[in-house]
mmCIF file with all atom_site columns, C-alpha atoms in Angstrom:
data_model
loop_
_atom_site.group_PDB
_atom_site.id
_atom_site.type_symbol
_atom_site.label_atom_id
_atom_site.label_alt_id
_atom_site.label_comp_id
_atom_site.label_asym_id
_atom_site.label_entity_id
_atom_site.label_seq_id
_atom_site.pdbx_PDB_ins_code
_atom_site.Cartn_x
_atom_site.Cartn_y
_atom_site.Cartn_z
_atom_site.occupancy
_atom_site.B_iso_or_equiv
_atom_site.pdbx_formal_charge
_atom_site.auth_seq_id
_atom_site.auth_comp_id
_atom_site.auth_asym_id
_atom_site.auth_atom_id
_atom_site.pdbx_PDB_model_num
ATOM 1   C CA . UNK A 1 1   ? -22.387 7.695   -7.879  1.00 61.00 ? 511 UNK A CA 1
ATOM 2   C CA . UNK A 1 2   ? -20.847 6.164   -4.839  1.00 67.00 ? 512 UNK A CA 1
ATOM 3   C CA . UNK A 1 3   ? -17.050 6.937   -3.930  1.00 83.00 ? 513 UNK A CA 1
ATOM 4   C CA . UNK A 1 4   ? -15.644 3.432   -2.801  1.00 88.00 ? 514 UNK A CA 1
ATOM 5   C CA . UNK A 1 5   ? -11.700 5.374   -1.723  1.00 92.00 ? 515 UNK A CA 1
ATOM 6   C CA . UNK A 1 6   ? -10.641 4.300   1.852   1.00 94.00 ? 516 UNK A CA 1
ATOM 7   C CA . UNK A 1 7   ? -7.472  5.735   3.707   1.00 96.00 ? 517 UNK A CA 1
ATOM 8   C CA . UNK A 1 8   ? -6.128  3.932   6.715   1.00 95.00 ? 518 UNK A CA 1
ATOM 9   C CA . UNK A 1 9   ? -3.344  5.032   8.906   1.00 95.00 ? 519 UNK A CA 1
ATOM 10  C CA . UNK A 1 10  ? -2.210  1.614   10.998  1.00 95.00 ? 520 UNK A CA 1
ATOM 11  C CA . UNK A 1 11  ? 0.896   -0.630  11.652  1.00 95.00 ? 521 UNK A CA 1
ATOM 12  C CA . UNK A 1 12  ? 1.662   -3.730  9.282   1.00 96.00 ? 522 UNK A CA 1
ATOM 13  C CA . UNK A 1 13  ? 0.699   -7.032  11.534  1.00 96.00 ? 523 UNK A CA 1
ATOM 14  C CA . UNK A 1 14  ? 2.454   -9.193  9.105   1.00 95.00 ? 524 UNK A CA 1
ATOM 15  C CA . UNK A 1 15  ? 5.805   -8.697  6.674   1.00 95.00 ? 525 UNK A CA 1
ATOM 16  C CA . UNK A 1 16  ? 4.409   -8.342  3.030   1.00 95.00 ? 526 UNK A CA 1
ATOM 17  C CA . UNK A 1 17  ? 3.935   -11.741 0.990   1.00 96.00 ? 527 UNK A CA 1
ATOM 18  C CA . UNK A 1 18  ? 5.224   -11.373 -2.258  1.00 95.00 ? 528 UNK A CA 1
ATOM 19  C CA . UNK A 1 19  ? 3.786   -13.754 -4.632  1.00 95.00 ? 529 UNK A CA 1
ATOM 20  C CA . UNK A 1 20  ? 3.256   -13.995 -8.767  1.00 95.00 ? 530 UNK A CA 1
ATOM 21  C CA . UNK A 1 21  ? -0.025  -14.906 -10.433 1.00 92.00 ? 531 UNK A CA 1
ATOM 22  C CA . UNK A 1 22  ? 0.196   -17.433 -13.481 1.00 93.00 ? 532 UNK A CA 1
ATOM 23  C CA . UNK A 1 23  ? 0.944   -14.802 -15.741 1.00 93.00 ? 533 UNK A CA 1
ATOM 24  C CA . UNK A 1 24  ? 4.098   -13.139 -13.799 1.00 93.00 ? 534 UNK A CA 1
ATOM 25  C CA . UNK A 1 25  ? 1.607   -10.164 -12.515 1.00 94.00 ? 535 UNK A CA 1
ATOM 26  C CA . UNK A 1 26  ? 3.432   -9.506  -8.991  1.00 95.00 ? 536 UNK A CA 1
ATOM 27  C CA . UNK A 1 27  ? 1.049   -9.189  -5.960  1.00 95.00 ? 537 UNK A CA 1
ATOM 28  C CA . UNK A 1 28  ? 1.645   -8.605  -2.008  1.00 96.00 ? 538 UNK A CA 1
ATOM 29  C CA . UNK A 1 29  ? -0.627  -8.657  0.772   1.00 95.00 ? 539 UNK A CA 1
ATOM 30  C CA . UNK A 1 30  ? -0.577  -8.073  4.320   1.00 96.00 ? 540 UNK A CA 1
ATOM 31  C CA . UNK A 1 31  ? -2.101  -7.234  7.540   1.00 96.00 ? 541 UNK A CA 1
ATOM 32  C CA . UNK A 1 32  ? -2.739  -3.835  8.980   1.00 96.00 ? 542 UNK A CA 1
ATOM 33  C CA . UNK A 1 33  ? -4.237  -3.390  12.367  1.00 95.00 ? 543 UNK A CA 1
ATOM 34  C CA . UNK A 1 34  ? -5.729  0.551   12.777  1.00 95.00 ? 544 UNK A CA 1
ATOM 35  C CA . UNK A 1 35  ? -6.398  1.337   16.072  1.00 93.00 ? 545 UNK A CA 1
ATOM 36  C CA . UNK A 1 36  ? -9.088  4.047   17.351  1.00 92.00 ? 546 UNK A CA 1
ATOM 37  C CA . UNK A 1 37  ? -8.700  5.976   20.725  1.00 90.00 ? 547 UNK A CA 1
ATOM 38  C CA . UNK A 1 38  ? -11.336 7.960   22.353  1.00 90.00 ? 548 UNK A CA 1
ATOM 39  C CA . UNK A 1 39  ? -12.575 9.199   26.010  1.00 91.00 ? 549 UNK A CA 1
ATOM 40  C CA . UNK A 1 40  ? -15.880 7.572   27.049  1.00 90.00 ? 550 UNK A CA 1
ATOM 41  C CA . UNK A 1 41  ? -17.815 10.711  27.980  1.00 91.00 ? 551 UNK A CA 1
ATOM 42  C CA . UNK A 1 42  ? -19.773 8.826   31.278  1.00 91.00 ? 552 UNK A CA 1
ATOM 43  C CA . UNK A 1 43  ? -16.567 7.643   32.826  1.00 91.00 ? 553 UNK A CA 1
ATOM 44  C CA . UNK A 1 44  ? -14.030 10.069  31.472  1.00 91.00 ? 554 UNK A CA 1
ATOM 45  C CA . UNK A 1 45  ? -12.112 6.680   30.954  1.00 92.00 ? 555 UNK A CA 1
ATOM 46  C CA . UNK A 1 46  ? -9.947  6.171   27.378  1.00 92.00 ? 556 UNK A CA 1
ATOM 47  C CA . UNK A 1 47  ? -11.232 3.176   25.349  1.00 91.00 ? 557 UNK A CA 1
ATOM 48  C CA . UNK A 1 48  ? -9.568  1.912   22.615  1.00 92.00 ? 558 UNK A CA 1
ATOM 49  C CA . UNK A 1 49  ? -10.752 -0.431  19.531  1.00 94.00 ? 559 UNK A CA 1
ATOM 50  C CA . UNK A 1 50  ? -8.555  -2.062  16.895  1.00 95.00 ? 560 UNK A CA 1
ATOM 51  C CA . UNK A 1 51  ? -9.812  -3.038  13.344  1.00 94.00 ? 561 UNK A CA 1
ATOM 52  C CA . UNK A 1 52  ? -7.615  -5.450  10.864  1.00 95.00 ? 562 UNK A CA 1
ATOM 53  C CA . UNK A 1 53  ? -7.401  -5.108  7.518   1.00 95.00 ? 563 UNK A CA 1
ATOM 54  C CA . UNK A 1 54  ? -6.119  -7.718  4.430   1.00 95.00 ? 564 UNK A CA 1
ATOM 55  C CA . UNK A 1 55  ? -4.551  -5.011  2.261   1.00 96.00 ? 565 UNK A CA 1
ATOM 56  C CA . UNK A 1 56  ? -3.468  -6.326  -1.600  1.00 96.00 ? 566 UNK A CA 1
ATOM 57  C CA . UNK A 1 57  ? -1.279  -4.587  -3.795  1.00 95.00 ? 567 UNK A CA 1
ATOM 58  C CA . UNK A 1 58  ? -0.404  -5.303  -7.434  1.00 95.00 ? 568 UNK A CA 1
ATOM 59  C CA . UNK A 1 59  ? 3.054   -4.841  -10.317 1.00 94.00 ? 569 UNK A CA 1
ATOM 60  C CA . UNK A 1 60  ? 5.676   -2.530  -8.729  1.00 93.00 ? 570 UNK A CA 1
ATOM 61  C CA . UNK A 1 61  ? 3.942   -1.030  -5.775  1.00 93.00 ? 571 UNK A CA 1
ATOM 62  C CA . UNK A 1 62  ? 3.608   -4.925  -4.754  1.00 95.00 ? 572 UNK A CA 1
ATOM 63  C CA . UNK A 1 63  ? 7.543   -5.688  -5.521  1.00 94.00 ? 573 UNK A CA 1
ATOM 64  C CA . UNK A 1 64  ? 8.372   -2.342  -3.458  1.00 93.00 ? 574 UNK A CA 1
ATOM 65  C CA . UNK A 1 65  ? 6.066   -2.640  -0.749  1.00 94.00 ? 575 UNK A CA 1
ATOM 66  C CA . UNK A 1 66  ? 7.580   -6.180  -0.173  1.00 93.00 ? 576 UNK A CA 1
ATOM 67  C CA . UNK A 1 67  ? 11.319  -4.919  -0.385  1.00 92.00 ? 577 UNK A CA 1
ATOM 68  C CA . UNK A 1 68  ? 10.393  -2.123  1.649   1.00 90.00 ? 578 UNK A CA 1
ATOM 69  C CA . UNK A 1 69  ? 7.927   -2.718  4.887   1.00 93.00 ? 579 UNK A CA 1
ATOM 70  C CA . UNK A 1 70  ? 7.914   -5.108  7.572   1.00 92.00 ? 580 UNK A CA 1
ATOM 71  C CA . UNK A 1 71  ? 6.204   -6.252  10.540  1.00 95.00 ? 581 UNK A CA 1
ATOM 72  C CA . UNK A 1 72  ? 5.101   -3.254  12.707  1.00 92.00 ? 582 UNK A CA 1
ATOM 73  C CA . UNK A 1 73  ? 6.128   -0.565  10.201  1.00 92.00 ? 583 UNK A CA 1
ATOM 74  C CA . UNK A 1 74  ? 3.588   2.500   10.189  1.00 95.00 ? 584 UNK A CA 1
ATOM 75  C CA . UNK A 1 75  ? 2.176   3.387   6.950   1.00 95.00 ? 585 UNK A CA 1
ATOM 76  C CA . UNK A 1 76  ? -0.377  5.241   5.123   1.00 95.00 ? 586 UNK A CA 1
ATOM 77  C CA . UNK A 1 77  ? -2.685  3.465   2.151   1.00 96.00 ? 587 UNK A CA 1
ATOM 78  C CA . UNK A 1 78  ? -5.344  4.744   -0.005  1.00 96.00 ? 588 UNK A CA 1
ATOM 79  C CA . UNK A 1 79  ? -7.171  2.453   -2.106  1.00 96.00 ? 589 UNK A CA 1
ATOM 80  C CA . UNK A 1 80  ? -10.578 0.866   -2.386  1.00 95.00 ? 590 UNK A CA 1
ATOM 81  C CA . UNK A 1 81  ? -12.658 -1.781  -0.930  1.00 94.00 ? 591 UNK A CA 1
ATOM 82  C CA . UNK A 1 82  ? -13.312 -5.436  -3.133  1.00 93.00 ? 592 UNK A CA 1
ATOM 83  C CA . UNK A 1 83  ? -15.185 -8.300  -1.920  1.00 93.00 ? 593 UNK A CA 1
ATOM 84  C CA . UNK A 1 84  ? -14.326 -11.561 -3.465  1.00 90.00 ? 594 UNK A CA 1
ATOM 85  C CA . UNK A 1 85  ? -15.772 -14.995 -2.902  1.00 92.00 ? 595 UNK A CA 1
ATOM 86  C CA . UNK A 1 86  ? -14.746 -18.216 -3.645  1.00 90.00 ? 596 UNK A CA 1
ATOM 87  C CA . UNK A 1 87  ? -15.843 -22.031 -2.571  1.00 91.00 ? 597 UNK A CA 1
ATOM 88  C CA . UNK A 1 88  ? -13.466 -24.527 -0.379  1.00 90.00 ? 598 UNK A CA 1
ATOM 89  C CA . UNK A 1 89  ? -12.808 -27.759 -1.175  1.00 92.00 ? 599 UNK A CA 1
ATOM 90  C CA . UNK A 1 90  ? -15.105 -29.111 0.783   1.00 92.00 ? 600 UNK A CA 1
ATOM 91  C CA . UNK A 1 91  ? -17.655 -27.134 -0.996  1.00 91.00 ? 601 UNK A CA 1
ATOM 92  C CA . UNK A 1 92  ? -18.262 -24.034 1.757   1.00 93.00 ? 602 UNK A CA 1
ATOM 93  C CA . UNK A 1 93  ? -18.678 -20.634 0.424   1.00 93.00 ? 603 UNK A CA 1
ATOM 94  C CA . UNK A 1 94  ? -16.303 -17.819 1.689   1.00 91.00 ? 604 UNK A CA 1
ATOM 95  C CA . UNK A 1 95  ? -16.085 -14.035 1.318   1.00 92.00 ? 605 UNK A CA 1
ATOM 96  C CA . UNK A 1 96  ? -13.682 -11.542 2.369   1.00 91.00 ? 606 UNK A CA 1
ATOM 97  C CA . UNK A 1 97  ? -13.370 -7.662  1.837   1.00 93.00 ? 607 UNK A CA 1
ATOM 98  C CA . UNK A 1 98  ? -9.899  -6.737  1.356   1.00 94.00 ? 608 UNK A CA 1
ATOM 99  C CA . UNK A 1 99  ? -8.441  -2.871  0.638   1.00 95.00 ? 609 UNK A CA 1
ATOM 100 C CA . UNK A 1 100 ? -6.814  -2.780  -2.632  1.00 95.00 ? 610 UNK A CA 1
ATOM 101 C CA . UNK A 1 101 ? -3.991  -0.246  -2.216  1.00 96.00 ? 611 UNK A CA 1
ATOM 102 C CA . UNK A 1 102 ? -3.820  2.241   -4.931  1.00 95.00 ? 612 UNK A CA 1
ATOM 103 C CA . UNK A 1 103 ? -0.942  3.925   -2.842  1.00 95.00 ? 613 UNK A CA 1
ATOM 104 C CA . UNK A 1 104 ? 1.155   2.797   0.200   1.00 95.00 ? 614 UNK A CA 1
ATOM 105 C CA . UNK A 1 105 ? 3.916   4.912   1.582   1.00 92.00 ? 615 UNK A CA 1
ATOM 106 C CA . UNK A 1 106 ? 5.609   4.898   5.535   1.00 91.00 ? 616 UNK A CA 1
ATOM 107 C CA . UNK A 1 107 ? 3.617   7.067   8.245   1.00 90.00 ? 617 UNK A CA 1
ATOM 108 C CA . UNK A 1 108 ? 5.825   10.055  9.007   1.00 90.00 ? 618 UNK A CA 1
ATOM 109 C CA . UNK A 1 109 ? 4.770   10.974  12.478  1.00 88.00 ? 619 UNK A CA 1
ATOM 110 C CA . UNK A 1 110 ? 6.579   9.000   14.375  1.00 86.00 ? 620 UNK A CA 1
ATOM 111 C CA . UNK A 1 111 ? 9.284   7.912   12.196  1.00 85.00 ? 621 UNK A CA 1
ATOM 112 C CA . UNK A 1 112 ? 11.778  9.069   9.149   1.00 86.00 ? 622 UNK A CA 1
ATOM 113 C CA . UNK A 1 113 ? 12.128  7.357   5.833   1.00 84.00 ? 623 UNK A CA 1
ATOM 114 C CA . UNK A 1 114 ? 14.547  7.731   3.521   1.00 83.00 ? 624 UNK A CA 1
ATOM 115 C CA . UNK A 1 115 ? 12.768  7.046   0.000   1.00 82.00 ? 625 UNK A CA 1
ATOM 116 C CA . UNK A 1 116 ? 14.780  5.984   -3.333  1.00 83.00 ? 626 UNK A CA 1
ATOM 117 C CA . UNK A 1 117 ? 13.317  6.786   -6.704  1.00 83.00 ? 627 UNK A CA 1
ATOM 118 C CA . UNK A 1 118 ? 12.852  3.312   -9.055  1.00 80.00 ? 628 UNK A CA 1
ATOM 119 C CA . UNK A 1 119 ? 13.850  3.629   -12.572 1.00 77.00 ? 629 UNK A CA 1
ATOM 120 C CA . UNK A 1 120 ? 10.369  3.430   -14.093 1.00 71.00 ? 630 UNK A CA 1
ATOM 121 C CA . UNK A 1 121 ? 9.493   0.250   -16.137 1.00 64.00 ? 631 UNK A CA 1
ATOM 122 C CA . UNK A 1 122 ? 7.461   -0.019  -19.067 1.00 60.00 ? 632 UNK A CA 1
ATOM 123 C CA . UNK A 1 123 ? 5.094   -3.339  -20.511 1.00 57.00 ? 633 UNK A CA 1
ATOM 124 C CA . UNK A 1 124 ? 6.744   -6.294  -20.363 1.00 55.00 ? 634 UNK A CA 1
ATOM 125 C CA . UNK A 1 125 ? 9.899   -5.164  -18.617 1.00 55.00 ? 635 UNK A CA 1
ATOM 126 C CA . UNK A 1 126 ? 7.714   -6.280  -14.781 1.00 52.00 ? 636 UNK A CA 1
ATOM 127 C CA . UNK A 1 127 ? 10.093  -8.898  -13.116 1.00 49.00 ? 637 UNK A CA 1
ATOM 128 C CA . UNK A 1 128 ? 10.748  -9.779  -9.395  1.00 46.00 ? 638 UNK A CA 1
ATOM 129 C CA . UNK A 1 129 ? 13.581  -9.384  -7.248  1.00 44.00 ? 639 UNK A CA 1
ATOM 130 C CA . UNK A 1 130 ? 16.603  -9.913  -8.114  1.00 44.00 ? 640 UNK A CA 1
ATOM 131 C CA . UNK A 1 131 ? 15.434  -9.424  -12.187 1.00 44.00 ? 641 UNK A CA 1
ATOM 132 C CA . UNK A 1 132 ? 17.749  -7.258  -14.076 1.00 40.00 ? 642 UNK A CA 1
ATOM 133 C CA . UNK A 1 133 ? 16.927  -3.682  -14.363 1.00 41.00 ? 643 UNK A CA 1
ATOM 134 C CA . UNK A 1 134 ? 17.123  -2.052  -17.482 1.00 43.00 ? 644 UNK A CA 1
ATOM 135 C CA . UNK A 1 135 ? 19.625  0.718   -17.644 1.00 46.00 ? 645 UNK A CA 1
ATOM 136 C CA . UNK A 1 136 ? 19.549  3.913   -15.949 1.00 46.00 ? 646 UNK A CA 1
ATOM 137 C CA . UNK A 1 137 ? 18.204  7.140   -17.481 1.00 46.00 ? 647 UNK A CA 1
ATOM 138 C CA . UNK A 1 138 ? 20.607  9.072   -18.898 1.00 47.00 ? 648 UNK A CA 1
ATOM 139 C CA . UNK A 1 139 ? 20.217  12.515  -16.475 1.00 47.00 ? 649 UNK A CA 1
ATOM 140 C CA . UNK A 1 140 ? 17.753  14.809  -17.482 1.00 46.00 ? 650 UNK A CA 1
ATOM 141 C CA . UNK A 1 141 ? 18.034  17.928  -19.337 1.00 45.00 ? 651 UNK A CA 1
ATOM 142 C CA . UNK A 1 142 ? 17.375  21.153  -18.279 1.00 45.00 ? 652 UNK A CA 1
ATOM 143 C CA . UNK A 1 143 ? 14.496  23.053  -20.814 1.00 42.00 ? 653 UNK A CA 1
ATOM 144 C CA . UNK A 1 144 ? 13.057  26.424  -20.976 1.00 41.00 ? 654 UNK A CA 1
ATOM 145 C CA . UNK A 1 145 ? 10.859  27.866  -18.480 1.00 42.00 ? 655 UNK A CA 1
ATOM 146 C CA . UNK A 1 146 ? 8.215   28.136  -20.941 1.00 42.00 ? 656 UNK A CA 1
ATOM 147 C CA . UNK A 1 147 ? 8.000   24.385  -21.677 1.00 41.00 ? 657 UNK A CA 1
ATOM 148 C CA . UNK A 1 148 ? 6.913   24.250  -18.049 1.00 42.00 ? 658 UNK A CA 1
ATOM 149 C CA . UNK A 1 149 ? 8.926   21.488  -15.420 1.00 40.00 ? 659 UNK A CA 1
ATOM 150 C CA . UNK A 1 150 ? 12.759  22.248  -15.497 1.00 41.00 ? 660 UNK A CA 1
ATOM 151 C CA . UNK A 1 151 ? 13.379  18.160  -16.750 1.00 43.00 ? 661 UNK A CA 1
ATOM 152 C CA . UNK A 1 152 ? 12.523  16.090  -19.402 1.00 46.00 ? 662 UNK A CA 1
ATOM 153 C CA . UNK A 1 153 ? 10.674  13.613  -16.327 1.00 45.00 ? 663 UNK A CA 1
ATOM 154 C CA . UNK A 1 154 ? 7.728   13.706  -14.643 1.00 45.00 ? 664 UNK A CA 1
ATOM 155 C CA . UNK A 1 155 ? 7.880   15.598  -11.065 1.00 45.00 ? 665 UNK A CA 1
ATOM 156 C CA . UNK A 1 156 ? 8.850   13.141  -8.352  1.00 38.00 ? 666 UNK A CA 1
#
């Protein structure tokens, strides 16, 4: 069986676009431009190509990708590769491959982030910005070693 998981490490060409389908489902694309660098063995010259991507990314990672990134902001996403097509108006066929980000998070290499922890959501609690949150966990409990992580949570 063919793997179809693609990582790219490049710099966002164009802030996120935030948008909702018809049924609320949030959804944000935008560019990313991934350059490659290498010496040309003949001329000992370095040549350099660039590649752009459409990335897409869906629910929550799509509201905080939009309230997070911008226009030349480094990042890191893994995800997979979809082809869609569709037909114009005018009756022309199109296709596109786009990377369908299954995580995004800010390149550390050259740069710090400060990250903030969402309160996690569950069906039918989605909304956009600016959407109430519901309330804040209370703060978790320590348990026995034995019952394994030190919190009632997830690990971060």
């Amino acid at each position: 069986m063919a793997d179809n998981t693609v990582t790219l490490v490049g710099n966002i060409t164009r802030d996120p676009e935030l948008r909702f389908t018809n049924t609320g489902q949030p959804t944000a694309t935008f560019g990313l431009a991934v350059n490659r660098r290498w010496q040309n063995r003949q001329t000992q010259e370095w040549e350099e190509a660039t590649s752009f991507f459409d990335v897409v990314c869906w629910r929550e990672m799509a509201e905080n990708v939009s309230e997070s990134l911008s226009r030349g902001s480094r990042v890191v996403v893994t995800g997979r590769l979809e082809q869609r097509s569709w037909e114009t108006a005018d009756g022309d066929k199109r296709s596109k491959v786009e990377v369908v980000a299954d995580e995004v998070g800010p390149s550390l290499r050259w740069a710090t982030a400060q990250v903030t922890k969402n309160d996690r959501r569950g069906p039918g609690e989605g909304g956009s910005r600016g959407a109430s949150r519901p309330a804040p966990a209370p703060a978790p409990q320590p348990r026995s070693e034995e019952q394994g992580y030190g919190y009632d949570e997830e690990p971060f």
